[in-house]
XYZ file of C-alpha atoms in Angstrom:
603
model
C 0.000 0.000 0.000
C 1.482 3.356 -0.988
C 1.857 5.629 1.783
C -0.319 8.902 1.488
C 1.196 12.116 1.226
C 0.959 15.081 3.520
C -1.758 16.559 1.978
C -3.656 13.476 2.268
C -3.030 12.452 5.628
C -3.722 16.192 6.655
C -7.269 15.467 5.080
C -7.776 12.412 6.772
C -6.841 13.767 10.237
C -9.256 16.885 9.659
C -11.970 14.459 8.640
C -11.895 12.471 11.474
C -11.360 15.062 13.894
C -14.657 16.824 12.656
C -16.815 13.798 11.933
C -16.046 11.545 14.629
C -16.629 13.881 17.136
C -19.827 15.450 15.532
C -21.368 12.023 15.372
C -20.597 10.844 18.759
C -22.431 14.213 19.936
C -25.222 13.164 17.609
C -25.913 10.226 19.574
C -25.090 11.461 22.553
C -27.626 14.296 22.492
C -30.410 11.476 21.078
C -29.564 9.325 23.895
C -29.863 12.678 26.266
C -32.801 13.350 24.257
C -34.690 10.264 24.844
C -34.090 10.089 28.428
C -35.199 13.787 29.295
C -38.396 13.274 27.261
C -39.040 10.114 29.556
C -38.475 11.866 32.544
C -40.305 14.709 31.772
C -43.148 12.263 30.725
C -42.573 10.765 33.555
C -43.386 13.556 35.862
C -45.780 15.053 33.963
C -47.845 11.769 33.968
C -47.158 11.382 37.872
C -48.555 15.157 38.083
C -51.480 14.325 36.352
C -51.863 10.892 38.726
C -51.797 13.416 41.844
C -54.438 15.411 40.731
C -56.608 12.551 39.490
C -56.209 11.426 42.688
C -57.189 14.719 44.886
C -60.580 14.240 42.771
C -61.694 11.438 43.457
C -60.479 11.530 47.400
C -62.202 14.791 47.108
C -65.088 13.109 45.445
C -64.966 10.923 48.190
C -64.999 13.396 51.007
C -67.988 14.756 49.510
C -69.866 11.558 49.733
C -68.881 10.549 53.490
C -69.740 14.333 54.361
C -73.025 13.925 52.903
C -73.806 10.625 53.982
C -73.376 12.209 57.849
C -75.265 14.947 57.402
C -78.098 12.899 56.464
C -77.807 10.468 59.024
C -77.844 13.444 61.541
C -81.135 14.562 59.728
C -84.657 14.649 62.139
C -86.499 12.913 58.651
C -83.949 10.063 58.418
C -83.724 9.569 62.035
C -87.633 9.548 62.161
C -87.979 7.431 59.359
C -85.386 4.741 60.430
C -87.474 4.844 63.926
C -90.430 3.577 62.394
C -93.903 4.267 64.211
C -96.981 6.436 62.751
C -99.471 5.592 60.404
C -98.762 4.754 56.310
C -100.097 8.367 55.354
C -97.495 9.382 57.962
C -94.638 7.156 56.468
C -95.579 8.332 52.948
C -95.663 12.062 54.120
C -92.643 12.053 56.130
C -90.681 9.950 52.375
C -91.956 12.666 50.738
C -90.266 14.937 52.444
C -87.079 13.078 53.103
C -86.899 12.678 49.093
C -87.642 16.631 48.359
C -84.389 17.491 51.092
C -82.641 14.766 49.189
C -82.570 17.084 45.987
C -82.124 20.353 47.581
C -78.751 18.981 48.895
C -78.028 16.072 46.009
C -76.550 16.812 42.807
C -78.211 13.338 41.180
C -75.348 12.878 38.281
C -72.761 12.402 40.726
C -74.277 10.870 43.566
C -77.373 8.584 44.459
C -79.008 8.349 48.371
C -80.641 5.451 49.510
C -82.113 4.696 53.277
C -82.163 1.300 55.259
C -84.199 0.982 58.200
C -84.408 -2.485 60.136
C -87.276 -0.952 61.987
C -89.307 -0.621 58.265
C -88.689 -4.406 57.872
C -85.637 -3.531 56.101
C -87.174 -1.393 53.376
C -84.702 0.201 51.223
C -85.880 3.743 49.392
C -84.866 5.988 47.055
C -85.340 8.354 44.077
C -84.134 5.610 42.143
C -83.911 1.666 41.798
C -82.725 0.025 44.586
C -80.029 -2.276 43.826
C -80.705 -5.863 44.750
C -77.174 -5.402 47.200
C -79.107 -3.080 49.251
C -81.643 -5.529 50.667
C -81.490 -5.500 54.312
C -82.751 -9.376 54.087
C -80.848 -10.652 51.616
C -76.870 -8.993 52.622
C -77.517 -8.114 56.170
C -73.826 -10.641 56.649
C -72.753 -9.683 52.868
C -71.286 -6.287 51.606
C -71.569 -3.336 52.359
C -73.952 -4.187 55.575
C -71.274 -6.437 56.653
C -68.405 -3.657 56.382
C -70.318 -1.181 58.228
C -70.804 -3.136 61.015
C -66.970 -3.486 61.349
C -66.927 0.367 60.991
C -68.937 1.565 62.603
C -68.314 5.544 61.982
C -68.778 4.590 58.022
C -67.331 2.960 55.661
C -66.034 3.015 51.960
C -66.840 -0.095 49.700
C -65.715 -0.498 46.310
C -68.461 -1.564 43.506
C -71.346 -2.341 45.292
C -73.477 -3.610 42.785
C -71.669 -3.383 39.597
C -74.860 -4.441 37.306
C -76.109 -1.016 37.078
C -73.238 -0.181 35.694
C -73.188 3.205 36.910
C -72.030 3.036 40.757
C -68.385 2.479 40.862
C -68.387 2.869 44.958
C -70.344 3.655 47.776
C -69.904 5.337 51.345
C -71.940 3.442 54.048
C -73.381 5.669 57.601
C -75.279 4.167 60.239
C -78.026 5.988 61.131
C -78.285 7.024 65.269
C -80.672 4.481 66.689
C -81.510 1.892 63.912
C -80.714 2.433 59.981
C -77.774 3.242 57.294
C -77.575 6.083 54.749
C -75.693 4.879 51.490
C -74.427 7.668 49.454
C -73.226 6.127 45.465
C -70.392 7.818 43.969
C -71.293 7.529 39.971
C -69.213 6.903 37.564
C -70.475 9.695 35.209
C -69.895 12.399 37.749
C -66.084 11.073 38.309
C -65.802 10.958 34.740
C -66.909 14.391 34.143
C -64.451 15.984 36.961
C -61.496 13.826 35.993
C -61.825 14.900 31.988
C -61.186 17.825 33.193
C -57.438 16.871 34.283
C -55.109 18.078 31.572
C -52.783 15.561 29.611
C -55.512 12.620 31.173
C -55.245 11.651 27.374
C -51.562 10.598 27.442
C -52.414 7.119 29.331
C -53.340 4.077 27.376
C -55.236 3.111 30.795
C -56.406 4.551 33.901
C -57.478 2.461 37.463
C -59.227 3.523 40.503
C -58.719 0.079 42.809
C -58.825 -1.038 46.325
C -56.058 -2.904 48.876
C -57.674 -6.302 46.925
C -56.835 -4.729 43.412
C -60.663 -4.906 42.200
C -61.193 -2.373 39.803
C -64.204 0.101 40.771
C -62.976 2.232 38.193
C -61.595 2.048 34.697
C -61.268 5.416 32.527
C -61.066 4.163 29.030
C -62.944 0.490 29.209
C -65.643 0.030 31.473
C -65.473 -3.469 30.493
C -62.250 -4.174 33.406
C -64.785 -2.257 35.761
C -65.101 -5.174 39.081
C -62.347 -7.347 37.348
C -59.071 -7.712 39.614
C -55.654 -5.769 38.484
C -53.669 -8.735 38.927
C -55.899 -10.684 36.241
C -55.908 -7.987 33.758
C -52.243 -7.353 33.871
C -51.567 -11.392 33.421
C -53.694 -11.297 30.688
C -52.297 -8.526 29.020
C -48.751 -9.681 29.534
C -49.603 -13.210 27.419
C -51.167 -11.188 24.378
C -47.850 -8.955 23.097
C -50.348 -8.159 20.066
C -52.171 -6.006 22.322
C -51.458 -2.201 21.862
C -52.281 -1.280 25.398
C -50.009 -3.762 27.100
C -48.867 -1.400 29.812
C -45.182 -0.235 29.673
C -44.853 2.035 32.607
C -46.959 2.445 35.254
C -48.001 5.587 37.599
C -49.702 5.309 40.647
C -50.653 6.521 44.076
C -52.584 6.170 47.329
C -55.075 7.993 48.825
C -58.350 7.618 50.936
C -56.108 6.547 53.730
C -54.137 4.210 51.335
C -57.346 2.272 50.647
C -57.733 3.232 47.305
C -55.202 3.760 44.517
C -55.255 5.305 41.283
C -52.841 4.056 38.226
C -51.865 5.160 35.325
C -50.116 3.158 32.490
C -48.226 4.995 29.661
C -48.180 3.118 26.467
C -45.322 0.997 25.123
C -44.755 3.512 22.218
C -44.941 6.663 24.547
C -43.436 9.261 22.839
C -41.858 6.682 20.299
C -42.857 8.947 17.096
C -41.250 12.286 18.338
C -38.367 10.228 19.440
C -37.769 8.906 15.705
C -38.698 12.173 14.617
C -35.668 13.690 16.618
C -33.263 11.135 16.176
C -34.216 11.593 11.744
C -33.454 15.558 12.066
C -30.809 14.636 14.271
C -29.199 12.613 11.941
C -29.940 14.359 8.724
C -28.200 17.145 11.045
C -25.237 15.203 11.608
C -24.760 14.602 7.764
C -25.304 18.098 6.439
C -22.548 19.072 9.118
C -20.174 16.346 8.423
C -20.396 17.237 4.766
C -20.268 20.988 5.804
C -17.283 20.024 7.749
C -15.583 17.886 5.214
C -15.403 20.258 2.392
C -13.943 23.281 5.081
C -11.572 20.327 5.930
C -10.521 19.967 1.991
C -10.452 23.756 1.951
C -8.328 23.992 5.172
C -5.968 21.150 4.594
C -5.301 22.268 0.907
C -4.404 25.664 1.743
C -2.571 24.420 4.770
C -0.619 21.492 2.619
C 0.038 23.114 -0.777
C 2.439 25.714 0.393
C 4.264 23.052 2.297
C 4.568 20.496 -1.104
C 5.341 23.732 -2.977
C 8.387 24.028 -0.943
C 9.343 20.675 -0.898
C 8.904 20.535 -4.572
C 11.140 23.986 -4.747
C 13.822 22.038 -1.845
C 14.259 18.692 -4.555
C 14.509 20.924 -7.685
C 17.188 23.422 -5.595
C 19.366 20.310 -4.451
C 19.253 19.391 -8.281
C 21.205 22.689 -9.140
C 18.063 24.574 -9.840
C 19.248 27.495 -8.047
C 17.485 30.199 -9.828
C 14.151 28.349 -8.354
C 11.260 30.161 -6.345
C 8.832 29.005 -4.197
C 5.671 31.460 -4.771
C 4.030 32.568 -1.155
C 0.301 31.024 -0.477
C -1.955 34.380 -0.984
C -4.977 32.401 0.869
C -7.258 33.734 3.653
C -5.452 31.131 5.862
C -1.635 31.197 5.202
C 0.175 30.541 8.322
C 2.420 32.948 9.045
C 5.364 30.682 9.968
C 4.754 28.872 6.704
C 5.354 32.392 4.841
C 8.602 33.099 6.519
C 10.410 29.636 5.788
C 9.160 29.941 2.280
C 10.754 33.887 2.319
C 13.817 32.440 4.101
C 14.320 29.745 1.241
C 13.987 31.934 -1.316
C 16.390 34.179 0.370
C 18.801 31.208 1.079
C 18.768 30.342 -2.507
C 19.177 33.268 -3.967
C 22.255 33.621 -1.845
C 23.810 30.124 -2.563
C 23.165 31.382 -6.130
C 25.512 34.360 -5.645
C 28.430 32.613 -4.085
C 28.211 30.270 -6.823
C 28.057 32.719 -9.534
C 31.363 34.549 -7.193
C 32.878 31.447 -6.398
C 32.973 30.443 -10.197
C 34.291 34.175 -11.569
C 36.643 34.013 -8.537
C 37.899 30.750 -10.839
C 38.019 32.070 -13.783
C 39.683 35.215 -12.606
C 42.550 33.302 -11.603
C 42.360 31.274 -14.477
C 43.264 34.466 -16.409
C 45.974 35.546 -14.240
C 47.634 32.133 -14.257
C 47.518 32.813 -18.530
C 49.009 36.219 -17.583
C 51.237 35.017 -15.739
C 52.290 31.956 -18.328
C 52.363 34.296 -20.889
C 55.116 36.200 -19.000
C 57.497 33.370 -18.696
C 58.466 33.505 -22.357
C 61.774 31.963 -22.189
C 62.950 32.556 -18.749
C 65.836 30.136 -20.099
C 66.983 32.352 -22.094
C 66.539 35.319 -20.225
C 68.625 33.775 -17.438
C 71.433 32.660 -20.001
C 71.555 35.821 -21.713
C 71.825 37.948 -18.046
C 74.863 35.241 -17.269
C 76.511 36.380 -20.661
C 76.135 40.211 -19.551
C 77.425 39.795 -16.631
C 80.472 37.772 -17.785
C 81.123 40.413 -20.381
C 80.855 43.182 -17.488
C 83.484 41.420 -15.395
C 86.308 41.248 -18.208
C 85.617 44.553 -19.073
C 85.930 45.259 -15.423
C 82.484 47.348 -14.696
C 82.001 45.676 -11.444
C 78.789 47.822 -10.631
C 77.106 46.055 -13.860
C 77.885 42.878 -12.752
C 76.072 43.674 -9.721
C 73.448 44.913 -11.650
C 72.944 41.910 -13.865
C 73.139 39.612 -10.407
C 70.344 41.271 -8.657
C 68.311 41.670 -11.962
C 68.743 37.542 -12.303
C 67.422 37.114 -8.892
C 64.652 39.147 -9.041
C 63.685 37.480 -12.260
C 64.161 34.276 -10.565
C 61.781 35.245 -8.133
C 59.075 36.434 -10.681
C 59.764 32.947 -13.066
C 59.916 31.075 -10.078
C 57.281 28.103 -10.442
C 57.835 26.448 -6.616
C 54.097 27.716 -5.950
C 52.165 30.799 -5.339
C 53.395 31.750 -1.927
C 56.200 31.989 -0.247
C 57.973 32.641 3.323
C 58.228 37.241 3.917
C 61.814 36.705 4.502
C 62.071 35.238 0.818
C 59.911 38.286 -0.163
C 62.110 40.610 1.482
C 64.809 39.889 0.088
C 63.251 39.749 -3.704
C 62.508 43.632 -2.406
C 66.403 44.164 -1.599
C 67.602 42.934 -5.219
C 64.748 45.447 -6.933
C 65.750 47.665 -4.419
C 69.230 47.538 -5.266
C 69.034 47.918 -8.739
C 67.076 51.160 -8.464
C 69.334 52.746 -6.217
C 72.225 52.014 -8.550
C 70.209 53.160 -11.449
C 69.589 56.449 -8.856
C 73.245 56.866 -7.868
C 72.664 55.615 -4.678
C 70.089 58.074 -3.944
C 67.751 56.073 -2.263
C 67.847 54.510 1.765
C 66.112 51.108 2.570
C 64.647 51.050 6.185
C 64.092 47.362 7.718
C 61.949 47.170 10.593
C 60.401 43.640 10.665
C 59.480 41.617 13.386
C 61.750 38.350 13.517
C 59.016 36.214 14.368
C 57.234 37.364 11.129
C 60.006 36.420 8.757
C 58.956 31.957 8.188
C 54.828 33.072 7.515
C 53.998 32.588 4.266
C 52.886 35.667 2.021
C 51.543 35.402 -1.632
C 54.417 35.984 -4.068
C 54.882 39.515 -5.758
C 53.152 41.411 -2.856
C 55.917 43.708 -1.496
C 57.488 43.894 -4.556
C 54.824 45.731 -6.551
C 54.158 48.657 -3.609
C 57.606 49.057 -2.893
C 58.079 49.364 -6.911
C 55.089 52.277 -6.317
C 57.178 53.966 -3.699
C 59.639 54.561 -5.920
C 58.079 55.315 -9.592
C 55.533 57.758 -7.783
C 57.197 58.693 -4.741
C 60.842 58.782 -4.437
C 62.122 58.919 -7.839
C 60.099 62.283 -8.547
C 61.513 63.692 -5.650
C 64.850 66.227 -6.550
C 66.713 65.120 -3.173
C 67.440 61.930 -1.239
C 65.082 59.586 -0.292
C 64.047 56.862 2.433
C 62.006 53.724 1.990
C 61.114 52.409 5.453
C 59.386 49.141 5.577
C 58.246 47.905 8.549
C 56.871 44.651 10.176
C 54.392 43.700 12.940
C 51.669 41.588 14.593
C 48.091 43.514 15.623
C 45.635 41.783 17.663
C 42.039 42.078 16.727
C 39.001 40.486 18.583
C 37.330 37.692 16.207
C 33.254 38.562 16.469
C 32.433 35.582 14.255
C 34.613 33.036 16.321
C 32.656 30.894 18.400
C 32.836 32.493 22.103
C 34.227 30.133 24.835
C 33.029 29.971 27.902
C 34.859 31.251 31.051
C 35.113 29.623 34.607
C 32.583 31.686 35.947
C 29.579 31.062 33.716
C 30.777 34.407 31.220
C 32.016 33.973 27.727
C 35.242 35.401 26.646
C 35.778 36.396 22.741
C 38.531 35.019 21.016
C 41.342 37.252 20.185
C 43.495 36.676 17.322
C 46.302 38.722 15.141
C 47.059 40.255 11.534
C 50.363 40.339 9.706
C 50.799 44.109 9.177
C 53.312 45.050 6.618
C 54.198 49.017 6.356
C 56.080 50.283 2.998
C 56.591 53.890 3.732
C 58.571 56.840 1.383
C 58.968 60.110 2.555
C 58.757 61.127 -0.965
C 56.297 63.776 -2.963
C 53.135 62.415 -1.949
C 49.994 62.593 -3.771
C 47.149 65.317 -3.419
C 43.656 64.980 -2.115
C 42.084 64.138 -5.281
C 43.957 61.319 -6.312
C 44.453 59.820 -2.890
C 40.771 60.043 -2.656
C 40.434 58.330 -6.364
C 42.643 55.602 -5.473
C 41.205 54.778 -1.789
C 37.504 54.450 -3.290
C 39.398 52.462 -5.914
C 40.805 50.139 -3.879
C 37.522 50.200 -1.760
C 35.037 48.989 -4.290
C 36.964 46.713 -6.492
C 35.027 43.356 -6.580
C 35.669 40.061 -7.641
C 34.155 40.044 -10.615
C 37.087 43.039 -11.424
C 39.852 42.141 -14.199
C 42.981 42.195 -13.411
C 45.643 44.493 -14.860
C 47.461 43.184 -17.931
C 50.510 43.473 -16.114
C 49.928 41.877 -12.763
C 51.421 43.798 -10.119
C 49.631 47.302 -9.829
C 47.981 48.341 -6.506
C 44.560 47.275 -7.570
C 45.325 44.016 -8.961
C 47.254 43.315 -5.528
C 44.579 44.212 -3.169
C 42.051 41.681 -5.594
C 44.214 39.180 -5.365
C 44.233 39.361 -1.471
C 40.938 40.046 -0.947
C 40.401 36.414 -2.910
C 42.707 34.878 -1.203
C 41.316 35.719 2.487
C 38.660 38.033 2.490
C 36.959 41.698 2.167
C 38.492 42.124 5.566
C 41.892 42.172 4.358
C 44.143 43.395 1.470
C 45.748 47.067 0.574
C 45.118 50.495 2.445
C 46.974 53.588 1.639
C 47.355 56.858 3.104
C 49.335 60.112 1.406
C 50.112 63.635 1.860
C 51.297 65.956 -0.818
C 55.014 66.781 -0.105
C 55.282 64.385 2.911
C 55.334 61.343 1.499
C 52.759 57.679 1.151
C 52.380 54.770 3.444
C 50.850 51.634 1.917
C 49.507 49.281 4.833
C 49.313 45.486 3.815
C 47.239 43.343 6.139
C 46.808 39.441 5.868
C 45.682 36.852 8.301
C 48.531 35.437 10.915
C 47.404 31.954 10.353
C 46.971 32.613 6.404
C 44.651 30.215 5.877
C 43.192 30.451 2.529
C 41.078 28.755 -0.041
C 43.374 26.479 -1.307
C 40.628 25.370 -4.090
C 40.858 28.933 -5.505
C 43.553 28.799 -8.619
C 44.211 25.250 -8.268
């Protein structure tokens, strides 16, 4: 498998930092979702369960207020006495019945009265229910709970046949006699559809300690069935749509009674989907969103970065004169910018030293020709001097023989093919000879000086240094001057502190700066000097000559010299002169004391 490039793997890296991330959230918030709709179903249905349940406890209250009040009533207590005549009894129901719908409100409850003392004759506005014979339940139902109670009592679905009475609230009457108030199931009904959010529960159960069912909000038909049953018999038939899922509930009536409510298996299950859909389709819009920014971002973060490394392999090819262009994006980095400005730079640069490095060649090149082209015959030269001078010394002119010695020397020196340097003491004494022969040409009207350090005399110098600016002293000083003349020449270290040597540490944490010294050469002539103008000409001459200068045809003038030592060992380094009309010139020549130079340079 090829392995991706930058570029790439920056894509990648975006990609999955962005998606990744963005669809773990996705399901993170459904998941948070989910659960906080639950919860807040789940309180909201247990809200709704505590006020269903202050109804019907209320609805409850009601009945066991009302059911005292009438069995505190003169008329019930009369009737339940018994006694008086049957116009009497009829007069005195009639009455009973007509208080009995001044104080009644007939949908949501019915009144009945029991009296032991009327043979156990049950009235009432309306049927009697066959549960309400004193005769036949005196030891059954209700009349057996209220004589366990005997303050009154609450029993659940009396006679569930009429289909109407879900419970009923039993009184004794003082003396002999009950009052039985029914709590209908319309009236609850009415008051409980009244509860807001009552819709959101597949079922709803009023039941007692037992679990029978006296009251069933959405299918009367589980009305006096048991809890217990109807759950078991939901739980085997998984095709039912109401199987309960969760269930609410709570006590009241003294934790007789409770009230349920089940939420339905798919509670909420459509708004779910529907969140976790735009939650998705959220996710993928993003991600795509997010992937084309990261092909945006990762482009304009990668190209500049392949531009250079394409620019880096064509520049260690030799494509020096290559470029690498600067991104001009929104979101260039900064630091990219200035590497690709300091490449640039850094070819460019390595371009120049080439380009000097390779005239600095063929500079030398061309001297070396020069120089070739002045050793015509230095065979010949030498033979015919020796001839001279043999001639000289039979016709007895010692001072030409002298002559013609010297000159062979100093021809020596020039032809000489040992190398291009060689020790000061050996250029010294090439000065003497020259020196020599001018002063004889002069009549002896010239004085050499010497004032060289010993210790200088073994370092090497580059051959036909001294020579040409002591040749200058005399052409341009001395020998235009009417009277006697001295040439001083003088020798010497100087100590200069290196700022581009690596600094060394001291003992005490500091760093000291290396010191090191120059070879300093003086050729002084007191002779006529030159004037401001020229000295000024031939300092800015010597002060921007450049490499890519040529040479004089001869070899040895000022300017060529200071070139050639300025190749040798650097800008730092070479001729400097400094003249006064009528007091004389002093050429300074400054090299390096360990002389190290490029030895590649004119090889």
């Amino acid at each position: 498998m090829a392995r991706l490039s930058f570029s790439k793997r920056l894509l990648l890296l975006f990609i999955l930092c962005s998606i990744l991330p963005l669809f773990l959230l996705s399901f993170v918030f459904t998941e948070i979702s989910q659960w906080t709709v639950r919860r807040n179903t789940q309180h909201q249905a247990e809200d709704v369960i505590r006020e269903a349940a202050a109804i019907a406890q209320e609805t409850i209250n009601t009945a066991a207020n009302l059911g005292r009040q009438l069995s505190t009533s003169a008329l019930v207590t009369q009737w339940c006495s018994g006694g008086g005549t049957k116009e009497e009894t009829n007069t005195l129901i009639s009455e009973l019945f007509q208080a009995v719908a001044r104080s009644v409100n007939e949908s949501d409850y019915q009144i009945y009265f029991v009296s032991p003392a009327q043979g156990g004759t049950t009235i009432s506005r309306n049927i009697v229910p066959p549960e309400y014979t004193l005769a036949q339940y005196a030891d059954w139902g209700i009349f057996h709970r209220v004589k366990e109670i005997p303050d009154g009592t609450l029993f659940v679905q009396p006679h569930p046949k009429t289909g109407n009475c879900i419970a009923a609230v039993c009184v004794p009457v003082s003396g002999s006699g009950y009052v039985i108030v029914d709590i209908l199931r319309s009236g609850l009904a009415a008051k409980l559809s009244q509860v807001a959010d009552m819709n959101m529960f597949a079922s709803l159960y009023i039941y007692d300690s037992s679990g029978c069912i006296a009251y069933s909000g959405f299918s009367r038909e589980a009305e006096a069935a048991f809890l217990q049953d109807l759950m078991r018999t939901s739980d085997t038939n998984p095709s039912d749509q109401t199987l309960p899922a969760r269930t609410v509930s709570t006590a009241f009536s003294s934790a007789r009674l409770h009230i349920c409510g089940i939420l339905p298996k798919g509670e909420n299950t459509r708004y779910i989907l529907g969140l976790q859909k735009m939650t998705l389709k959220t996710a993928f819009l993003t991600a795509l969103f997010a992937v084309i920014i990261s092909i945006i971002i990762s482009r304009s973060v990668a190209q500049p970065v392949k531009s250079l490394a394409d620019a880096m392999q064509k520049a260690e090819s030799g494509e020096l004169d290559v470029q690498c262009n600067e991104p001009a994006n929104a979101f260039a980095d900064q630091d990219m910018i200035f590497l690709i400005r300091r490449f640039n730079k850094m070819v460019y640069r390595i371009g120049e030293l080439t380009d000097d490095r390779v005239e600095q060649q063929r500079l030398l090149r061309v001297a070396e020709v020069k120089n070739l082209q002045a050793q015509i015959s230095p065979h010949f030269l030498y033979n015919t001097l020796n001839s001279i001078k043999s001639m000289a010394k039979f016709a007895g002119a010692a001072n030409v023989a002298r002559m013609v010695t010297k000159l062979g020397k100093l021809l020596h020196e020039t032809f000489a093919s040992e190398g291009d340097f060689c020790s000061i003491e050996h250029a010294l004494e090439a000065v003497r000879n020259y020196f020599d022969i001018e002063a004889m040409r002069w009549e002896n009207r010239f004085l050499l000086i010497e004032d060289v350090d010993q210790e200088l005399l073994p370092y090497p110098i580059p051959r036909l240094v001294i020579q040409p600016v002591v040749e200058n002293a005399l052409v341009h000083g001395l020998e235009e001057k009417t009277t006697n003349g001295t040439l001083n020449i003088r020798g010497y270290f100087q100590e200069h502190s290196d700022s581009d040597a690596p600094q060394t540490p001291g003992t005490d944490g500091s760093s000291t700066v290396t010191h090191k010294r120059d070879i300093i050469i003086e050729v002084s002539d007191d002779g006529a000097g030159m004037d401001a103008v020229t000295l000024k000409e031939i300092q800015e001459n010597l002060r921007t000559v450049t490499r890519t200068k040529r040479l004089g045809s001869s070899g040895i003038a000022l300017v060529n010299t200071h070139s050639r030592l300025r190749l040798l060992y650097g800008e730092a380094y070479g001729l400097s002169i400094q003249s006064q009309e009528g007091s004389g010139t002093t050429v300074t020549i400054r090299i390096p004391e360990d002389t190290k130079h490029d030895t590649s340079v004119g090889s």
